[in-house]
XYZ file of C-alpha atoms in Angstrom:
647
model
C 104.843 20.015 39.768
C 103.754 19.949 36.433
C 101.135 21.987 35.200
C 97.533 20.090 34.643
C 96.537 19.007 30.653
C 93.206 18.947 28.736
C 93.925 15.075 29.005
C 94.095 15.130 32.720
C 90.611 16.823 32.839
C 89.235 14.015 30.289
C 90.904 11.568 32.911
C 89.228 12.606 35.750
C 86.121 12.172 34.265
C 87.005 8.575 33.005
C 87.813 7.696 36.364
C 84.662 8.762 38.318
C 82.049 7.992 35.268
C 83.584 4.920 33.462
C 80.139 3.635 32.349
C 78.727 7.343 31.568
C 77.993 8.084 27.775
C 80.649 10.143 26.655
C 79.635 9.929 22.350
C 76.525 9.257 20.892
C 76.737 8.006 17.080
C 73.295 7.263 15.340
C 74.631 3.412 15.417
C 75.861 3.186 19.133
C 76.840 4.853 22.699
C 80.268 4.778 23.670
C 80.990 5.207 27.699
C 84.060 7.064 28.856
C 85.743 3.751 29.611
C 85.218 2.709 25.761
C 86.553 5.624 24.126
C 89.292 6.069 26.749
C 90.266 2.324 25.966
C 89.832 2.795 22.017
C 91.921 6.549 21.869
C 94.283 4.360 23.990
C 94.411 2.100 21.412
C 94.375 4.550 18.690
C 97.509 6.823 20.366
C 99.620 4.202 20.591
C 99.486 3.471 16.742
C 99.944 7.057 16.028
C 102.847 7.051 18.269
C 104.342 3.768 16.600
C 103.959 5.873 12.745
C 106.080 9.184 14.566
C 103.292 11.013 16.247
C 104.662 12.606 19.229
C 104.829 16.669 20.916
C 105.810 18.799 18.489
C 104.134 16.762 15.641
C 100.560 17.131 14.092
C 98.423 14.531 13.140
C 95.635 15.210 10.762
C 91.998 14.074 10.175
C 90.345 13.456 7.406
C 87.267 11.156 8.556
C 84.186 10.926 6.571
C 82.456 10.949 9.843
C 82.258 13.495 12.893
C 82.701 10.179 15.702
C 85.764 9.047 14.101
C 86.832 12.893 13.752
C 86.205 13.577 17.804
C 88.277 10.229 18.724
C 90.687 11.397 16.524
C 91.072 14.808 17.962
C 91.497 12.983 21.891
C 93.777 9.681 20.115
C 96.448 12.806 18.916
C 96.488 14.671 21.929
C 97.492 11.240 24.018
C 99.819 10.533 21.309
C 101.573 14.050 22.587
C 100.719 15.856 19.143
C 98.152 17.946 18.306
C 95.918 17.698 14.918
C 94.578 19.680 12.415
C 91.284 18.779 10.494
C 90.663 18.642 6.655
C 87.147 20.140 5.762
C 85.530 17.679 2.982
C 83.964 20.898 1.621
C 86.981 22.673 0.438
C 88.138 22.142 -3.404
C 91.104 19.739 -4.260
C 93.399 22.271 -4.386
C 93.191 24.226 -1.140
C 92.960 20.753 0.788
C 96.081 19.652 -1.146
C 97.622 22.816 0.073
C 96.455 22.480 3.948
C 98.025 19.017 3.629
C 101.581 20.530 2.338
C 101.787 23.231 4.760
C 100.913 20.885 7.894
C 103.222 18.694 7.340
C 101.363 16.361 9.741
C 103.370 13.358 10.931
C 100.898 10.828 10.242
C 96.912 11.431 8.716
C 93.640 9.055 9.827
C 91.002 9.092 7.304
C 88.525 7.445 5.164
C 86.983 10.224 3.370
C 87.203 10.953 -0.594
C 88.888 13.884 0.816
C 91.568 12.328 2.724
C 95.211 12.139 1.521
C 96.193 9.257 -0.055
C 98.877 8.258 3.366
C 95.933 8.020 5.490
C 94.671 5.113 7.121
C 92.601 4.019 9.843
C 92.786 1.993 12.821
C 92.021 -1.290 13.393
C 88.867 -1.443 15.182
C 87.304 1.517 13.260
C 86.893 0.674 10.040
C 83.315 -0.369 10.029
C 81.957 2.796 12.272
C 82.730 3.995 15.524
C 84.180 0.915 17.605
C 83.081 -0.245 20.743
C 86.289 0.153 22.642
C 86.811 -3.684 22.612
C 88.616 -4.130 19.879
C 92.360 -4.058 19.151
C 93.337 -0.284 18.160
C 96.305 -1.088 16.565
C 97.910 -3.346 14.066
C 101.229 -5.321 14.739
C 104.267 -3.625 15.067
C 101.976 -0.068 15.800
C 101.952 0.116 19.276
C 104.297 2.135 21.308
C 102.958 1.243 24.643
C 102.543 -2.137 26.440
C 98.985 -3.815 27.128
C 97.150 -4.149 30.488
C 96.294 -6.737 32.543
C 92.746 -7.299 30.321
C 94.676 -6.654 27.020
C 93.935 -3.244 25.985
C 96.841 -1.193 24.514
C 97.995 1.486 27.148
C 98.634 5.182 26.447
C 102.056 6.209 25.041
C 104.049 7.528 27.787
C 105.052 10.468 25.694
C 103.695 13.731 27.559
C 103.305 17.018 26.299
C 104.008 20.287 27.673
C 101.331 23.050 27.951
C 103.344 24.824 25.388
C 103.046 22.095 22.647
C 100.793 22.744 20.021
C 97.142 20.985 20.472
C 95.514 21.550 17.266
C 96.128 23.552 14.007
C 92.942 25.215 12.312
C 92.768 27.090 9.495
C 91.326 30.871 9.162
C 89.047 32.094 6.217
C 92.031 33.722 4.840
C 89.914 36.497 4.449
C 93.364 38.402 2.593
C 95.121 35.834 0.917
C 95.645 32.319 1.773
C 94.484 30.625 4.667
C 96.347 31.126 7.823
C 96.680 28.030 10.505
C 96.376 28.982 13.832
C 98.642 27.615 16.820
C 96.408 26.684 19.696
C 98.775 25.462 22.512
C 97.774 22.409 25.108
C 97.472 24.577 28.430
C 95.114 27.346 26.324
C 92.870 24.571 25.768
C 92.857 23.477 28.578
C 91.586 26.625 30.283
C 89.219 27.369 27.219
C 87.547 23.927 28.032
C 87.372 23.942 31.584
C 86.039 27.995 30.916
C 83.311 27.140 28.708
C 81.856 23.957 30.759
C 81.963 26.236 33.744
C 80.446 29.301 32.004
C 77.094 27.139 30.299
C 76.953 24.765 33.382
C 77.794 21.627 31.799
C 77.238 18.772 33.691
C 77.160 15.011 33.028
C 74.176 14.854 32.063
C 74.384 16.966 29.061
C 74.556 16.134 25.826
C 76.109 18.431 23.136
C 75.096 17.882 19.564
C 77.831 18.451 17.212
C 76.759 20.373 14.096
C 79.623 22.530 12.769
C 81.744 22.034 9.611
C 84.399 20.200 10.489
C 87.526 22.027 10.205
C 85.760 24.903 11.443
C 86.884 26.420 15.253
C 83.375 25.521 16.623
C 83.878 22.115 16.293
C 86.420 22.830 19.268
C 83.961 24.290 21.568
C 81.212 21.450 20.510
C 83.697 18.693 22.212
C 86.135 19.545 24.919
C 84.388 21.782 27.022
C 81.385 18.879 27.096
C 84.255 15.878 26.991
C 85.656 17.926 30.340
C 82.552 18.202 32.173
C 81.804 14.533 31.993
C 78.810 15.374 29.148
C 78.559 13.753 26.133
C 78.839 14.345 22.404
C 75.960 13.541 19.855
C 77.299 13.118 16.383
C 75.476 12.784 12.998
C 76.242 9.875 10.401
C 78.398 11.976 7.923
C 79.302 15.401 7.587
C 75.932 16.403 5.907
C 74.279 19.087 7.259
C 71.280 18.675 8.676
C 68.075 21.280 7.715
C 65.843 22.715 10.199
C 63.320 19.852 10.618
C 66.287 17.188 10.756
C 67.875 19.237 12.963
C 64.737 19.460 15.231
C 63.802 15.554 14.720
C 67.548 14.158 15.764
C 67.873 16.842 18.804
C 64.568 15.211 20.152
C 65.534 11.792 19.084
C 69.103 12.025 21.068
C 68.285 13.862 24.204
C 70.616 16.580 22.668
C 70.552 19.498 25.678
C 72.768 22.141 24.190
C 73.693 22.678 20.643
C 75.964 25.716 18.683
C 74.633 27.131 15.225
C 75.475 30.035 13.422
C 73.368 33.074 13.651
C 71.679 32.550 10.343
C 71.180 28.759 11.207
C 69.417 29.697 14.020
C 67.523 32.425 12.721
C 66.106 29.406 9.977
C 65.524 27.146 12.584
C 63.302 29.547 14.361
C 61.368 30.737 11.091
C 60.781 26.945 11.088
C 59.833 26.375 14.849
C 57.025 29.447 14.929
C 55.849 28.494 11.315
C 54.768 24.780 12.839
C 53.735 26.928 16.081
C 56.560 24.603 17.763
C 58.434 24.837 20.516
C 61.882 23.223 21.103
C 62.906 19.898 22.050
C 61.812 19.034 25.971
C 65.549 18.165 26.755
C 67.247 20.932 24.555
C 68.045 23.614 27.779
C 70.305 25.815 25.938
C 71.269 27.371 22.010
C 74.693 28.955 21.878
C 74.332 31.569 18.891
C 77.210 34.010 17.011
C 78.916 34.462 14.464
C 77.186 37.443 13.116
C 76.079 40.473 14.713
C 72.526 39.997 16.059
C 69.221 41.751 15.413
C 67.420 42.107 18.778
C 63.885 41.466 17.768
C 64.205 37.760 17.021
C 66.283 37.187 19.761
C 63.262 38.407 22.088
C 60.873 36.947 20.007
C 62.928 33.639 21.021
C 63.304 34.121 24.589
C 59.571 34.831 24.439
C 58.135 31.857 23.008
C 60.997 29.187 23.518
C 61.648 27.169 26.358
C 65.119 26.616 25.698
C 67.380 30.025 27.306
C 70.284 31.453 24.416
C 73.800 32.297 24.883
C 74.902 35.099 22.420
C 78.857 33.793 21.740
C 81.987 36.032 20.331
C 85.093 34.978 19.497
C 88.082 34.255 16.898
C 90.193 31.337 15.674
C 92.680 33.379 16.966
C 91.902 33.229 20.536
C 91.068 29.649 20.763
C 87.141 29.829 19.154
C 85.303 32.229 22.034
C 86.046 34.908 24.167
C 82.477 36.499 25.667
C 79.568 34.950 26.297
C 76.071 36.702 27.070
C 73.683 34.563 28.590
C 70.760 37.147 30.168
C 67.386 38.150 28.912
C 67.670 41.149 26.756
C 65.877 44.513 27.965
C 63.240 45.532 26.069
C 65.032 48.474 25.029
C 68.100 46.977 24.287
C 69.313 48.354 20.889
C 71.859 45.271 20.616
C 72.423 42.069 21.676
C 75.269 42.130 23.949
C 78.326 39.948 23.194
C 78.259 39.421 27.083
C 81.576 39.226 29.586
C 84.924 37.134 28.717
C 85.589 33.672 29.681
C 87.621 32.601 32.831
C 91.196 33.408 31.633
C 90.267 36.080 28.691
C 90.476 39.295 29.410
C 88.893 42.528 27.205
C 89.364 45.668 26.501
C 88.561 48.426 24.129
C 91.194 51.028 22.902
C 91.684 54.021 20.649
C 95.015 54.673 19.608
C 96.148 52.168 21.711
C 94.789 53.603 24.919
C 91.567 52.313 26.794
C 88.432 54.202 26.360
C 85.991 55.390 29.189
C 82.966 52.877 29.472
C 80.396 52.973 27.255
C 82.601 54.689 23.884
C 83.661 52.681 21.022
C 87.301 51.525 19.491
C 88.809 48.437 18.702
C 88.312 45.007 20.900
C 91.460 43.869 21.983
C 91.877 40.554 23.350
C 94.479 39.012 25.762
C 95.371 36.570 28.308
C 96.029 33.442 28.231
C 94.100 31.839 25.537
C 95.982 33.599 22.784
C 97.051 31.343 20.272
C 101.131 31.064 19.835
C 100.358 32.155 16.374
C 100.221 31.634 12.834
C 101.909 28.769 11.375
C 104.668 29.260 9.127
C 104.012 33.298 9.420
C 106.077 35.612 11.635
C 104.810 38.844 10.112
C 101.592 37.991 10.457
C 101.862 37.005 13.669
C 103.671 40.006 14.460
C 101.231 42.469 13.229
C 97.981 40.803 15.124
C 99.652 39.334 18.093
C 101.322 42.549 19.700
C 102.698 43.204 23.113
C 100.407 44.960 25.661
C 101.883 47.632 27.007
C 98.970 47.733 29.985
C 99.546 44.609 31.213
C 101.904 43.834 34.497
C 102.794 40.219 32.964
C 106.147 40.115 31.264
C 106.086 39.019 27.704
C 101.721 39.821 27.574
C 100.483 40.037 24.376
C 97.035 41.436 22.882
C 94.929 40.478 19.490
C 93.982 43.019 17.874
C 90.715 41.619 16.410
C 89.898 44.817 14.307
C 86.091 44.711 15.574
C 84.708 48.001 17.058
C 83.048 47.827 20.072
C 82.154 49.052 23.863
C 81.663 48.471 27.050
C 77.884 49.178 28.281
C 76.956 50.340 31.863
C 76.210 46.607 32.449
C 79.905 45.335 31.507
C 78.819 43.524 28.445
C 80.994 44.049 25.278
C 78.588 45.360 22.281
C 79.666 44.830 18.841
C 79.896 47.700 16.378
C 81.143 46.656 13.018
C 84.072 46.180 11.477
C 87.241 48.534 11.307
C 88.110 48.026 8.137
C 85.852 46.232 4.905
C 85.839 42.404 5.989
C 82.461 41.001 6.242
C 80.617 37.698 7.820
C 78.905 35.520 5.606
C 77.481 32.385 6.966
C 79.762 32.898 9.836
C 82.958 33.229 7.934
C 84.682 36.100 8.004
C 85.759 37.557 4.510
C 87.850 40.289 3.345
C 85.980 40.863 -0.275
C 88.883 42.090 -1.805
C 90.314 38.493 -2.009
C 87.126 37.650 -3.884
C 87.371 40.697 -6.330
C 90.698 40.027 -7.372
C 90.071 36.743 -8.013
C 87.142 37.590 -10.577
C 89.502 40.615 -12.076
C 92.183 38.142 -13.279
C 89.572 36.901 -15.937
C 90.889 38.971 -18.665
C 86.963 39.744 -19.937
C 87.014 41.565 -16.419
C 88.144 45.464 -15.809
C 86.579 45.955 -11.963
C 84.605 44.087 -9.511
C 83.170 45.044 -6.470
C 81.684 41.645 -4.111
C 79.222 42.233 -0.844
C 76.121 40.402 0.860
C 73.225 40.381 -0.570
C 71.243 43.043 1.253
C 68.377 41.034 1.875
C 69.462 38.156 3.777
C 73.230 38.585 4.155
C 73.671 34.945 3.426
C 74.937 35.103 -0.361
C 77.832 37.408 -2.076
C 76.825 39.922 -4.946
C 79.496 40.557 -7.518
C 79.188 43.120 -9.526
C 81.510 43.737 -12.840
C 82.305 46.476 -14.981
C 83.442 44.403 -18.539
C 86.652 45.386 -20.096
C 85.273 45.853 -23.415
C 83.228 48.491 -22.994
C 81.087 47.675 -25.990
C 79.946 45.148 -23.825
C 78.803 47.355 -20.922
C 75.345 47.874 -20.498
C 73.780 51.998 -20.235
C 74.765 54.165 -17.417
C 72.352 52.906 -14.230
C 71.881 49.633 -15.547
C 72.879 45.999 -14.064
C 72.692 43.230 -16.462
C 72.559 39.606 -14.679
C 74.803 37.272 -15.853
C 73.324 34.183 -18.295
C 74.135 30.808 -16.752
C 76.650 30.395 -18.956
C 78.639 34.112 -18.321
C 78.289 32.945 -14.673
C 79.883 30.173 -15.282
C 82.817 31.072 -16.787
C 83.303 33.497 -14.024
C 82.870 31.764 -11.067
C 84.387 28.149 -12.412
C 88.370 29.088 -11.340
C 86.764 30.994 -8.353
C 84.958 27.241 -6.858
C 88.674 25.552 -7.716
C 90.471 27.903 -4.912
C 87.614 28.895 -2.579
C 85.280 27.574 -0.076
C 81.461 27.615 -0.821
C 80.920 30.362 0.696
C 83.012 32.659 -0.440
C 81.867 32.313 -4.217
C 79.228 34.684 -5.639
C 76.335 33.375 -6.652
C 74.702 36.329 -8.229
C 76.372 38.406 -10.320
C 75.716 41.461 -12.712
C 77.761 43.792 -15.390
C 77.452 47.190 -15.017
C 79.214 49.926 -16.755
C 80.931 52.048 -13.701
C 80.895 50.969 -10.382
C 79.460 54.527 -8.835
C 80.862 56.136 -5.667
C 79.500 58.804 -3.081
C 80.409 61.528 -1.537
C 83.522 60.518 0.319
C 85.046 58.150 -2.944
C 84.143 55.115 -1.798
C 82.001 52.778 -3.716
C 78.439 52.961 -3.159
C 76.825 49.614 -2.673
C 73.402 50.807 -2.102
C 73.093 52.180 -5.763
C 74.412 49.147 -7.153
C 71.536 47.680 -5.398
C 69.150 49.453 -6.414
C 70.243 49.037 -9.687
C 69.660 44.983 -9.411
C 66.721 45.937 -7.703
C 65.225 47.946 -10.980
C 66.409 45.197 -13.427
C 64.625 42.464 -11.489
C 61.221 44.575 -11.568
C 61.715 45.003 -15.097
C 62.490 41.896 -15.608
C 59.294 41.020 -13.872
C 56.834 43.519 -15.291
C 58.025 41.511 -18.342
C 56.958 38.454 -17.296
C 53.954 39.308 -15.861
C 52.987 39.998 -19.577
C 53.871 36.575 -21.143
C 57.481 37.434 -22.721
C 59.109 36.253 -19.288
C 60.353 33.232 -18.204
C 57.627 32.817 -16.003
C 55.111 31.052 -17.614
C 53.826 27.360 -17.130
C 54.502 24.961 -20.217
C 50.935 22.934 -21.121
C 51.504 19.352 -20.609
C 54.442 19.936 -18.162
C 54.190 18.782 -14.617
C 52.166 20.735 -12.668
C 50.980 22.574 -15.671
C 47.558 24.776 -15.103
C 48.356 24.909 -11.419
C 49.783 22.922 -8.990
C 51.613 21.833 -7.557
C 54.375 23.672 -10.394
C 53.068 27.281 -9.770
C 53.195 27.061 -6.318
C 56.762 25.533 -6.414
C 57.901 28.461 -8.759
C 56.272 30.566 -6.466
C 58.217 29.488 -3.735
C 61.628 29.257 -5.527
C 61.072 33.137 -6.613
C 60.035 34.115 -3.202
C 62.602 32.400 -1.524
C 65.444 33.832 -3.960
C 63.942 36.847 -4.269
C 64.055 36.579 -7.776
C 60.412 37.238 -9.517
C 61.629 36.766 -12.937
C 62.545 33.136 -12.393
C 61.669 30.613 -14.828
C 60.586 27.263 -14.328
C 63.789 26.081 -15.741
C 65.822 28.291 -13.466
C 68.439 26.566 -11.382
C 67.979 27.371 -7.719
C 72.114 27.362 -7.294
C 72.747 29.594 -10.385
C 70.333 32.223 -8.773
C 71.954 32.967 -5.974
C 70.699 29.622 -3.925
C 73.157 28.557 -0.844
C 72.581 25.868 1.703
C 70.223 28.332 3.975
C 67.801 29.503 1.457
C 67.759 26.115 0.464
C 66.828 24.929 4.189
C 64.248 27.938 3.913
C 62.598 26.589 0.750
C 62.394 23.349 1.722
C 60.375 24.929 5.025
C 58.093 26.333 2.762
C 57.456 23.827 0.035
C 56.404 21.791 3.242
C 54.222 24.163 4.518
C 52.266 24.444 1.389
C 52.594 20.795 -0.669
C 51.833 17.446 1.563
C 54.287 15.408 -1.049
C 56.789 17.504 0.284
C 56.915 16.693 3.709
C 59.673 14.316 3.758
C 61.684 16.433 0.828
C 65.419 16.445 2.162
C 68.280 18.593 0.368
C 69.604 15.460 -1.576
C 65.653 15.929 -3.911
C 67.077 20.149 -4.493
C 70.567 18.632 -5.006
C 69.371 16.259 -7.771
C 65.974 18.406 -9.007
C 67.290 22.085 -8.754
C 64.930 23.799 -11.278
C 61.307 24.073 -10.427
C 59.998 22.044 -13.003
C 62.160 18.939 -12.327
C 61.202 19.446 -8.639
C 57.855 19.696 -9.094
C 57.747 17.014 -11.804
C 59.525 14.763 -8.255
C 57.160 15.742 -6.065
C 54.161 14.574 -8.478
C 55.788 11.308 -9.534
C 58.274 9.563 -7.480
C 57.470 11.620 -4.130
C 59.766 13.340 -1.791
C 61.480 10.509 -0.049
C 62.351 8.539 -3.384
C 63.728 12.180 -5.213
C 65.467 12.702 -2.009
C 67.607 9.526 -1.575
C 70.172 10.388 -4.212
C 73.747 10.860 -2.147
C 74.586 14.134 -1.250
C 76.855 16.263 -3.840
C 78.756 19.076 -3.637
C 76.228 21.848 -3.131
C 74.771 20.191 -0.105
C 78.235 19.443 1.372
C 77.915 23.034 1.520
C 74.833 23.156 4.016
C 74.990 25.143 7.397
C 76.772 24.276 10.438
């Protein structure tokens, strides 16, 4: 007998539910029978273009609903897929798109390759399910007795591939990970048992597409017989939109990043709000945790956390801790593996007694097969286990330190070697350096998170000429237009994220005591300049000062938005003509300031990130807000920046 699929799970469901939602859109609600009936319809014209096991298919949808029916069309066709992320520049997507090799791509986006195409039936939205899925000639499989197209009788193995995804490629480029059928399969069935899904959950999807945790947003919920709830469009939604649509949709669970959340909460306890009435869970992780908000949370909130931890590799998450945290907790436990997953910590490749640190290892049966195109790689991460009784077991070594505490939980420690999270990306900083050090004007660089928020990188250079270094203990922020040149060829290979978006020249980078190079002086160095900067300011040579006859000049509402932009930033030399991006501004300080300039400014309480997008300086902002308004300043379409916003 052959072992069960993801697709037989989804079947199941389809069977005893038919008219149960199974995806919410803003424009419609599809039941299980309707998008069974439309992937149907879908497979069988991927199967008629070559789509089969073995195969990919790839996605390149301008909207999450398409992207989801896409995911479950592939699988029935017998492939898997792999999914472009709009948000990457033209040349890494062009690169995904070569090394896939997909058989056949769906897509509508400005991103998508130029081969794509989609179905009939979809082209104006999400369909209904009643519609033909396929045009002449496409389908591989015969019609029912009421007409719709039936399933391709191709099926796959639970060794064929199910999806590719792609890494950070956090040391060089991007690596695609294998994730076979029968690992997700058990990852699905895992997570819907571990968080209690039921039908009558609905799981809002909120992640970047292309990123793992759009995974764990739909199959574990398409498994249990719960539904998905997706957004219009791939923009990211801030913390009041976020709030407003989970209330609107009935939305019962929802996955954000840990600096998402953390924004989201800032924004809940500055209204004195609670959450959503239907919201009954918040999965959280990608970062290591700070326990005080996390009880502050579990405190006030109605709806209960799960702290997750996991890695592309291992097909999205491994642990899950879903208890209240002790009050003398020093961490926030990563919790106890999944069905199927199995932990351990070693040292020198030998377990550790309970409660001491090494390096998580992760095994069973949710490993991925590996990376694609990349034996060596493969090699070096995915290595055989010499504990385990199973012939052929491997282990990831994930390179996080950890332990086990008295209470079985797995606690995170850090990192093993210098790889950093930022926005929930992990990122080897290297990668970043020597990208800035093959500008010629450029001896040394040394990138890290800003050690305020941890949400933006700090690059710091030492100039090749050294007549143009500054003194010995100084760091000299880089003009707009230095910045520029800098970071231009570093946007045209890397995500968002990964760019710095403040950056000084110094003259050395300094080390301490054990040669390596110390980060907390280079701080402190930015630190000084800014107050200098400042005191500077402060006595009318600065940029700070108000122009007469400007908007909002002689108060407000100008000085309180500059007020706002510096505080947010961190920045109290910024002008009024200061771009918000150029100083260091990413998608979660700039759901932070809109949270404030809310708070303080009635005009701005329907500002949306489009009115930052298209007014980034405080003086064209302000000059919105007292003219046109918030809603008119904010319905420009979203650009680049904001395709950037948080998952």
């Amino acid at each position: 007998m052959d072992a069960p699929d993801v697709l037989d799970l989804w079947d199941l469901r389809v069977r005893h539910q038919p008219d149960a939602p199974a995806l919410v859109t803003p424009d419609r609600v599809l039941t299980h029978r309707s998008v069974d009936r439309l992937t149907d319809a879908w497979a069988a014209s991927l199967a008629g273009r070559g789509a089969g096991p073995g195969r990919l298919v790839g996605l390149a949808f301008a909207d999450p609903g398409r992207t989801v029916l896409g995911m479950l069309a592939a699988l029935k066709a017998g492939a898997g897929f792999t999914v472009l992320d709009d948000r990457l520049p033209a040349a890494a997507r062009d690169s995904l798109v070569r090394r896939t090799e997909a058989a056949v791509w769906l897509g509508d986006g400005a991103h998508a390759p130029a081969a794509a195409y989609v179905p009939d039936g979809a082209a104006g939205g999400v369909a209904d399910g009643t519609a033909g899925g396929a045009t002449t000639g496409e389908r591989a499989g015969a019609a029912d007795a009421g007409g719709h197209p039936v399933r391709p009788p191709a099926r796959a193995a639970g060794h064929d591939v199910a999806y590719v995804l792609f890494t950070s490629g956090s040391t060089g480029q991007p690596k695609g990970t294998l994730i076979e059928r029968d690992s997700l399969r058990r990852f699905a069935a895992a997570v819907a048992e571990r968080l209690e899904l039921a039908a009558g959950d609905r799981w809002l999807q909120v992640a970047s597409l292309g990123f793992d945790v759009l995974i764990e947003e739909v199959f574990p919920a398409l498994v249990a017989g719960a539904a998905v709830v997706c957004r219009a469009d791939t923009r990211a939604l801030d913390a009041e939109e976020l709030h407003t649509m989970m209330a609107r949709t009935g939305t019962t669970v929802v996955e954000l990043s840990t600096q998402y959340w953390l924004e989201y909460a800032r924004w809940l306890d500055a209204r004195g709000l609670t959450t959503p009435a239907g919201l009954r869970l918040v999965v959280v992780g990608g970062e290591r945790m700070d326990p005080r908000p996390y009880r502050e949370w579990q405190a006030r909130q109605p709806a209960r956390l799960a702290h997750v931890y996991g890695l592309t590799e291992c097909t999205v998450s491994s642990t899950f801790y879903t208890g209240l945290l002790p009050a003398d907790a020093a961490e926030v436990p990563l919790g106890t593996p999944l069905r199927d997953v199995e932990i351990s910590v070693r040292r020198d490749g030998r377990p550790v007694p309970q409660g001491e640190s090494g390096e998580i290892h992760i095994g069973g049966p949710l490993l991925a097969r590996g990376f694609l195109d990349d034996d060596d790689a493969t090699a070096r991460r995915f290595v055989p286990d010499p504990l385990s009784a199973v012939p052929g077991a491997r282990v990831y070594t994930t390179g996080d330190l950890g332990r086990i505490d008295a209470d079985g939980n797995l606690v995170f420690l850090g990192r093993l070697d210098d790889q950093v999270k930022i926005r929930g990306h992990r990122l080897e900083p290297a990668r970043v350096e020597r990208a800035l050090c093959e500008d010629p004007a450029v001896e040394q660089a040394v990138v890290f998170p800003d050690p305020a928020t941890g949400t933006v990188l700090w690059a710091f250079t030492v100039p090749a000429d050294p007549e143009r270094a500054p003194l010995p203990g100084e760091a000299v922020r880089l003009t707009a237009a230095e910045r520029d040149a800098l970071v231009a060829p570093l946007e045209e290979q890397l995500p968002d994220w990964a760019v710095p978006r403040v950056l000084y020249r110094v003259s050395v980078l300094p080390k301490n005591p054990h040669g390596k190079i110390d980060k907390r002086r280079l701080s402190d160095w930015a630190t000084a300049t800014a107050t200098v900067t400042n005191a500077a300011a402060a006595t009318g040579r600065g940029a700070g000062r108000t122009v007469p006859g400007a908007p909002g000049a002689g108060g407000e509402p100008l000085s309180t938005v500059l007020g706002l932009f510096r505080e947010v930033l961190g920045a109290p030399e910024l002008g009024p003509d200061d771009d918000f991006f150029e100083h260091g501004g990413q998608s979660l300080l700039a759901m932070r300031l809109l949270a404030r300039l809310r708070e303080f400014l009635p005009s701005a309480a329907g500002l949306r990130a489009s009115a930052l997008l298209r007014c980034p300086t405080p003086r064209l902002l302000a000059g919105a807000l007292a003219t046109a308004g918030p809603r008119e300043a904010g319905t420009r379409e979203a650009g680049p920046q904001e395709a950037g916003l948080p998952r």
